[in-house]
PDB file of C-alpha atoms in Angstrom:
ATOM      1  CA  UNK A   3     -19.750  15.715  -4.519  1.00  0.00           C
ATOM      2  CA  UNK A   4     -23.322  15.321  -3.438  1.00  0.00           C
ATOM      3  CA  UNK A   5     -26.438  13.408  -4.453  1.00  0.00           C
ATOM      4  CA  UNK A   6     -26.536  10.550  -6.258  1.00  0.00           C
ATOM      5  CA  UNK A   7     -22.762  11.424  -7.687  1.00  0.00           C
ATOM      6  CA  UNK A   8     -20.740   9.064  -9.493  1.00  0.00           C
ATOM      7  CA  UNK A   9     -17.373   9.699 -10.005  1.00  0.00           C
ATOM      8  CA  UNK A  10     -14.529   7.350 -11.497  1.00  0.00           C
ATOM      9  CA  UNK A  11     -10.667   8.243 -12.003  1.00  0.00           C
ATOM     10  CA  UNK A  12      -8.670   5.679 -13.176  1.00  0.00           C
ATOM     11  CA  UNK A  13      -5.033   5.584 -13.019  1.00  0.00           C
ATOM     12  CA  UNK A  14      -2.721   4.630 -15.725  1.00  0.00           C
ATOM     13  CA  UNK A  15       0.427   3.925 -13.744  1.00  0.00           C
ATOM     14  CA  UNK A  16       2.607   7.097 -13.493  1.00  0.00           C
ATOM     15  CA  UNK A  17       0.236   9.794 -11.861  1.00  0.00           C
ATOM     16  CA  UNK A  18      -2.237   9.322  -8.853  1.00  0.00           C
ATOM     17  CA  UNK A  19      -5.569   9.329 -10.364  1.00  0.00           C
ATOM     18  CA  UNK A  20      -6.901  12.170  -8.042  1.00  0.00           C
ATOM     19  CA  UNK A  21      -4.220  15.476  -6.524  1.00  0.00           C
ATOM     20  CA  UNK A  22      -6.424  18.113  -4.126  1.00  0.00           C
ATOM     21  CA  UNK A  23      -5.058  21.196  -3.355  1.00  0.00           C
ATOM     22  CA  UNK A  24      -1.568  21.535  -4.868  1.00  0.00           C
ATOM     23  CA  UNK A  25      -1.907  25.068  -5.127  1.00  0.00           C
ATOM     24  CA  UNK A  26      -0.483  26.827  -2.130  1.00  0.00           C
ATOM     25  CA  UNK A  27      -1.909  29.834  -0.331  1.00  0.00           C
ATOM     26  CA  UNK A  28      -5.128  28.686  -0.757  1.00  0.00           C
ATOM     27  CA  UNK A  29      -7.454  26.545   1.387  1.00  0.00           C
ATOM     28  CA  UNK A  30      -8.348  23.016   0.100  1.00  0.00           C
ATOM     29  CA  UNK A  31     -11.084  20.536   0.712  1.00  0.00           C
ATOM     30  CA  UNK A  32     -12.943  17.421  -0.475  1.00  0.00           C
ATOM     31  CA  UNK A  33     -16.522  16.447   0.893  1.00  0.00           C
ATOM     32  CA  UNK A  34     -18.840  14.180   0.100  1.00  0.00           C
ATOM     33  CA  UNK A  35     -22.132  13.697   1.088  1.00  0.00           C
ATOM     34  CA  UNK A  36     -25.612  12.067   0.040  1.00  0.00           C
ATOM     35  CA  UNK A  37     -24.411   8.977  -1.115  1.00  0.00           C
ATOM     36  CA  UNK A  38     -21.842  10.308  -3.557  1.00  0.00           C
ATOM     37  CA  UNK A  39     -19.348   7.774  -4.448  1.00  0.00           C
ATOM     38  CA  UNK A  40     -15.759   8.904  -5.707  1.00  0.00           C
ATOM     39  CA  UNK A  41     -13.226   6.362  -6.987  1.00  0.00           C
ATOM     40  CA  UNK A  42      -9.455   6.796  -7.473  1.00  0.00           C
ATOM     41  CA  UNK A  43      -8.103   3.287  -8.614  1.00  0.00           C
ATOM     42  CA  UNK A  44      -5.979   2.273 -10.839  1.00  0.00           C
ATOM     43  CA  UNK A  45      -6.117  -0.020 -13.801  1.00  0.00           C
ATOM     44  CA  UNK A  46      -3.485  -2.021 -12.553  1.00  0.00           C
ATOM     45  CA  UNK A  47      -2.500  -1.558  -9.077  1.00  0.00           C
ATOM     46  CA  UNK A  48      -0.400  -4.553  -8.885  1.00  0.00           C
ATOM     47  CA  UNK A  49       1.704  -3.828 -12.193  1.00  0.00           C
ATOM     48  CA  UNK A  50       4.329  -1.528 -10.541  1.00  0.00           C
ATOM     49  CA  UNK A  51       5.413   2.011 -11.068  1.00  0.00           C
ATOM     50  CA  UNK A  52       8.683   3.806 -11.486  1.00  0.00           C
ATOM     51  CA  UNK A  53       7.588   6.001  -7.921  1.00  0.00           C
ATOM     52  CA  UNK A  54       4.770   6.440  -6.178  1.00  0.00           C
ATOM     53  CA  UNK A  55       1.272   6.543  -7.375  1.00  0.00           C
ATOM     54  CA  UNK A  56      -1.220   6.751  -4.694  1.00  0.00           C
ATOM     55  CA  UNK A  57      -5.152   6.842  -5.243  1.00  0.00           C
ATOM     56  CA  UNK A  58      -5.435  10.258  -3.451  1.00  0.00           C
ATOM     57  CA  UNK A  59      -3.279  12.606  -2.951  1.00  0.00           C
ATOM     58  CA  UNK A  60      -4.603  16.200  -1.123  1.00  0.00           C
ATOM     59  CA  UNK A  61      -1.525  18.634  -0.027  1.00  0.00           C
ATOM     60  CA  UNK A  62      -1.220  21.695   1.676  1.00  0.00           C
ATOM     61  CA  UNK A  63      -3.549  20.849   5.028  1.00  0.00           C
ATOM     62  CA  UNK A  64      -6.609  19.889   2.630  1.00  0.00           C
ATOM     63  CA  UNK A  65      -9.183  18.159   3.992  1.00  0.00           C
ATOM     64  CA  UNK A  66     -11.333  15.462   3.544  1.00  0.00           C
ATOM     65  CA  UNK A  67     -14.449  14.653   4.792  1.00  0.00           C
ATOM     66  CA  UNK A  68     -17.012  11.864   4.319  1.00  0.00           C
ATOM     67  CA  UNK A  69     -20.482  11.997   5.747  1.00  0.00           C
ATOM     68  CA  UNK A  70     -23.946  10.747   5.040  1.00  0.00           C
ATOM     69  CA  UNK A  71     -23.851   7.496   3.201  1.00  0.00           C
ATOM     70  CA  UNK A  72     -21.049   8.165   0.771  1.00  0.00           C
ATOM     71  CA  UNK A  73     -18.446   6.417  -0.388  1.00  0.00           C
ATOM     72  CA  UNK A  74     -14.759   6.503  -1.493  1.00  0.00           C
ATOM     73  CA  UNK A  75     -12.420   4.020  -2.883  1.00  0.00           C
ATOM     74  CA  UNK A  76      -8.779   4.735  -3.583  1.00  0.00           C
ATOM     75  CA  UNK A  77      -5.963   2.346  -4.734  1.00  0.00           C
ATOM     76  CA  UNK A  78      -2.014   2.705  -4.281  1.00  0.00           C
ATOM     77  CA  UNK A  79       0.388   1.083  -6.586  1.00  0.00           C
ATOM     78  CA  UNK A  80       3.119  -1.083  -6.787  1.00  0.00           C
ATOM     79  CA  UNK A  81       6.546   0.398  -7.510  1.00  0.00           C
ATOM     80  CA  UNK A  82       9.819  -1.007  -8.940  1.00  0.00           C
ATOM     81  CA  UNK A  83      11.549   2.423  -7.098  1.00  0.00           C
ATOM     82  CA  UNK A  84      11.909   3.072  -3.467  1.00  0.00           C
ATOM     83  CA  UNK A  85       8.154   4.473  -3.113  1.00  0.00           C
ATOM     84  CA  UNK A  86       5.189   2.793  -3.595  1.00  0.00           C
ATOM     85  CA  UNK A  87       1.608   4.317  -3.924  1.00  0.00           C
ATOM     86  CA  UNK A  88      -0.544   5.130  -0.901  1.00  0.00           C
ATOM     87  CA  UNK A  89      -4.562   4.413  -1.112  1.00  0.00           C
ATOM     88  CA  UNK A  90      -5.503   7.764   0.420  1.00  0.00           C
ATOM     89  CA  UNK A  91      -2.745  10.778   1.325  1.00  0.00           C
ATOM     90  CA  UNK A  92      -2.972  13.909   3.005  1.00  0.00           C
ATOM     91  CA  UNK A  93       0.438  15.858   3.713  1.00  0.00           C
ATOM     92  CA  UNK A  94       0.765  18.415   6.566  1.00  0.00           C
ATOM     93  CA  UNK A  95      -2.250  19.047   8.643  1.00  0.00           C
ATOM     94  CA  UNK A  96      -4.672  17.426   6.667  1.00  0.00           C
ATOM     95  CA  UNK A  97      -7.382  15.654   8.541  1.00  0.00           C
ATOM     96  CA  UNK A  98     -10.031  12.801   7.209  1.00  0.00           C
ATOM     97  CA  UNK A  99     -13.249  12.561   8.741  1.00  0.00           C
ATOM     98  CA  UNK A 100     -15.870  10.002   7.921  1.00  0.00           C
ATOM     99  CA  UNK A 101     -18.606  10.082   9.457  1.00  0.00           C
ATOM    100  CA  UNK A 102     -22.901   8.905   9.836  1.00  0.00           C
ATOM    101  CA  UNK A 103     -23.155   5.983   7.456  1.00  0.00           C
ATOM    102  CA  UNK A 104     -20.037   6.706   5.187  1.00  0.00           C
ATOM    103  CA  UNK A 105     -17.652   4.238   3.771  1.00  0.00           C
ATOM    104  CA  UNK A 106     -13.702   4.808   2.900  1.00  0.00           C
ATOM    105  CA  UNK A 107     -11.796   1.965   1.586  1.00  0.00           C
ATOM    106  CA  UNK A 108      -7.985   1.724   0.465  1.00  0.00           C
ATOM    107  CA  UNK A 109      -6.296  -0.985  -0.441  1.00  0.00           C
ATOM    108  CA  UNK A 110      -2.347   0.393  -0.787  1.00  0.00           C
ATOM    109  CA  UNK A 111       1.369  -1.276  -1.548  1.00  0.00           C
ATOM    110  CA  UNK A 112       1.960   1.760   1.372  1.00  0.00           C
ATOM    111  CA  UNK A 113       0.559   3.025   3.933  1.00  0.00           C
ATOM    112  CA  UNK A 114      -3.717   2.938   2.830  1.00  0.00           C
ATOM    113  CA  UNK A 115      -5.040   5.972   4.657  1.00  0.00           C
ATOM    114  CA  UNK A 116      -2.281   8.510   6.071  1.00  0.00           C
ATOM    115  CA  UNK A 117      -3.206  11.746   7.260  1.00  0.00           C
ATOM    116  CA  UNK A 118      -0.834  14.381   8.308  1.00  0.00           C
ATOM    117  CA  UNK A 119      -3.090  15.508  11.482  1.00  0.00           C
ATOM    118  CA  UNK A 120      -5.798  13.934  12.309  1.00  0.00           C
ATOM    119  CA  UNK A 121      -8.242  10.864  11.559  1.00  0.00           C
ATOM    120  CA  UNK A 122     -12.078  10.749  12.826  1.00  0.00           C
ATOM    121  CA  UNK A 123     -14.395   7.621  11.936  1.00  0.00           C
ATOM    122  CA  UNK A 124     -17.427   8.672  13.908  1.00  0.00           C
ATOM    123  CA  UNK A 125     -20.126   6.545  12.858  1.00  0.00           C
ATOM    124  CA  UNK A 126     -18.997   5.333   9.718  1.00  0.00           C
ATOM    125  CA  UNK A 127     -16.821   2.686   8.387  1.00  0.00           C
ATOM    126  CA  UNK A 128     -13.048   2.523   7.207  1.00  0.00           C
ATOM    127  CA  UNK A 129     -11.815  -0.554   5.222  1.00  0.00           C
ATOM    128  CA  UNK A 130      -7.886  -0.477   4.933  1.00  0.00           C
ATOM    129  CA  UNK A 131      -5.114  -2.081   3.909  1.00  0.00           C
ATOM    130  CA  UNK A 132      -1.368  -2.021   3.071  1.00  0.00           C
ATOM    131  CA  UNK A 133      -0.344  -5.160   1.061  1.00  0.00           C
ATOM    132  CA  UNK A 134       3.084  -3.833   1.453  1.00  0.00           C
ATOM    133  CA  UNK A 135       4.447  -5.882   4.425  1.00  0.00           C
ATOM    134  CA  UNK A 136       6.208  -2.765   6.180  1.00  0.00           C
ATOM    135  CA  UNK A 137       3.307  -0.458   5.674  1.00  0.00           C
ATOM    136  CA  UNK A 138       0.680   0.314   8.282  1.00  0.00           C
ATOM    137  CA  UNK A 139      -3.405   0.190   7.456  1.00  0.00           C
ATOM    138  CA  UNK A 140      -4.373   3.464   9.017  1.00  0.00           C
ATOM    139  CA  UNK A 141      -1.417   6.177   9.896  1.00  0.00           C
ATOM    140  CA  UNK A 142      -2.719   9.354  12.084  1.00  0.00           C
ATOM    141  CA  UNK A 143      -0.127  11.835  12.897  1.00  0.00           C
ATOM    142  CA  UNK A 144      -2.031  13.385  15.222  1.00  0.00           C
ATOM    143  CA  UNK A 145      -5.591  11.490  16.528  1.00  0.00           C
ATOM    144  CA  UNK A 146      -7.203   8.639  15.222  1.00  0.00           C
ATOM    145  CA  UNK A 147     -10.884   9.105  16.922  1.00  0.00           C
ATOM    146  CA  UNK A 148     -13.089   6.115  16.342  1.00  0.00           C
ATOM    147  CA  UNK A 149     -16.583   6.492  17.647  1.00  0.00           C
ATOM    148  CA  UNK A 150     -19.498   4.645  17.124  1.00  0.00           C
ATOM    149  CA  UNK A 151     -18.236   2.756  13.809  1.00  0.00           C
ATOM    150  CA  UNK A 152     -16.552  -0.105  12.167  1.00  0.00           C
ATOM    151  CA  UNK A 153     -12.895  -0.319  11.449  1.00  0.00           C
ATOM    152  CA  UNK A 154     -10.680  -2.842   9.540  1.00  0.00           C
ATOM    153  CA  UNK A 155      -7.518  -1.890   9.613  1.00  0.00           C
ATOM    154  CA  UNK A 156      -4.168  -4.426   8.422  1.00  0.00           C
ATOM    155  CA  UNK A 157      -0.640  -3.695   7.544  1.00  0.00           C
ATOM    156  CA  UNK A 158       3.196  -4.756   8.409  1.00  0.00           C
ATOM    157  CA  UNK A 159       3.365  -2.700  11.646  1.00  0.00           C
ATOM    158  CA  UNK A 160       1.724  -1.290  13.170  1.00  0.00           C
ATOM    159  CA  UNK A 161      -2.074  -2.416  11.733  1.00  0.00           C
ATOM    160  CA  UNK A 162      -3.207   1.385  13.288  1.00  0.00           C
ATOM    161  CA  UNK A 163      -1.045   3.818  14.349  1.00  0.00           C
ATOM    162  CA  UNK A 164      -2.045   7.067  15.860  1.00  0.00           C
ATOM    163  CA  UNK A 165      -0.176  10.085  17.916  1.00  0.00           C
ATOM    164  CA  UNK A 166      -2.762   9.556  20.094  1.00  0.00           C
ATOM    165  CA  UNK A 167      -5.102   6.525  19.633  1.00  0.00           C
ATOM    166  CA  UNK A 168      -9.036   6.986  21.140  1.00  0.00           C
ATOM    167  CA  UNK A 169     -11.493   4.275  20.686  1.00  0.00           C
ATOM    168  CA  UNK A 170     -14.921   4.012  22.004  1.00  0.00           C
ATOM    169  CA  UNK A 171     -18.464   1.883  21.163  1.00  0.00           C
ATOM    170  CA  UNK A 172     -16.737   0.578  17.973  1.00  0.00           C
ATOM    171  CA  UNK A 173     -16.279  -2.813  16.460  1.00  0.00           C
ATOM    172  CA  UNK A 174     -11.867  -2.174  15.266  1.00  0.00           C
ATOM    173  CA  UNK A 175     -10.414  -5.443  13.486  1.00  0.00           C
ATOM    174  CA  UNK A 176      -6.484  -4.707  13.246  1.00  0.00           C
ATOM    175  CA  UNK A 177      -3.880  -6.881  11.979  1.00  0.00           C
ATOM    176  CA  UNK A 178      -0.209  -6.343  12.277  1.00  0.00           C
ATOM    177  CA  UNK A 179       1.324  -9.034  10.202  1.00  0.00           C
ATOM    178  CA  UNK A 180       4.726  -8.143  11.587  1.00  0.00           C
ATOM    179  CA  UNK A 181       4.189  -5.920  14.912  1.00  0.00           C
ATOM    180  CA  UNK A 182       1.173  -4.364  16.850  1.00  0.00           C
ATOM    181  CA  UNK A 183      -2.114  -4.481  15.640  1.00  0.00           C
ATOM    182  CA  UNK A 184      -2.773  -1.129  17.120  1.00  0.00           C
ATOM    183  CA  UNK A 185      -0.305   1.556  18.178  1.00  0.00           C
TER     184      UNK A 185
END
């Protein structure tokens, strides 16, 4: 998405408003830049779901990446199952990168911004958190790089959690209501 872009998906509370790159065999990405603005909510987020229903879901080592001034909000769900809905999701080796002046939020009854590999917020901001109690705010499995940028980051425990956790010239407010705010 680029320019002045406006998108809105709305969930109804059994499928994540947004899936990236289900298909396998193929590479799969999502940028946006300008000041695009994508939003994957829900219409109820609160109202819970049989199983999870995230915001936005990418698979198969898709990427996403933010830069500019753009902007992307994504809402998990509640559940009545054993799962409940994560903001933003990216399976395997997918990676999210926002960067210059761009904003992600994700609010999340999970974990609100989980990616597979790694996590950069260089010169941007990232808003998230798990209203879950057990869930973290931001999950890297591989790097969370924060450079130059604003991060709010609150969940159950950890707040953050990265493989490997870099920080530099940022403002980072993390909350772990029941453990570390950062691990």
């Amino acid at each position: 998405l680029a320019g002045s872009a406006k998108v809105t998906y709305t969930g109804c509370g059994k499928y994540t408003p947004l899936k990236l790159g289900q298909k396998s065999g193929m590479t799969h990405s999502l940028t946006l830049k300008d000041s695009a603005k994508l939003y994957c909510v829900q219409d109820d987020a609160s109202a819970p779901a049989p199983s999870s229903v995230s915001g936005l879901e990418a698979f198969n080592d898709a990427t996403i990446t933010l830069q500019d001034n753009a902007y992307l909000e994504a809402e998990g769900r509640a559940t009545s199952g054993s799962y409940a809905g994560y903001g933003v999701f990216t399976g395997g080796n997918g990676s999210i990168s926002v960067l210059d002046n761009a904003t992600l939020k994700a609010t999340a009854y999970d974990i609100a911004v989980f990616a597979g590999n790694n996590i950069t917020v260089n010169g941007g901001k990232l808003i998230a958190k798990s209203k879950g109690g057990a869930s973290n705010g931001v999950n890297a499995a591989g790097t969370l790089d924060i450079n130059n940028a604003y991060v709010e980051a609150e969940g159950g425990y950890p707040g953050m959690y990265g493989g490997t956790v870099i920080i530099a010239n940022s403002t980072v407010k993390a909350v772990g209501t029941n453990d570390a705010a950062i691990w």
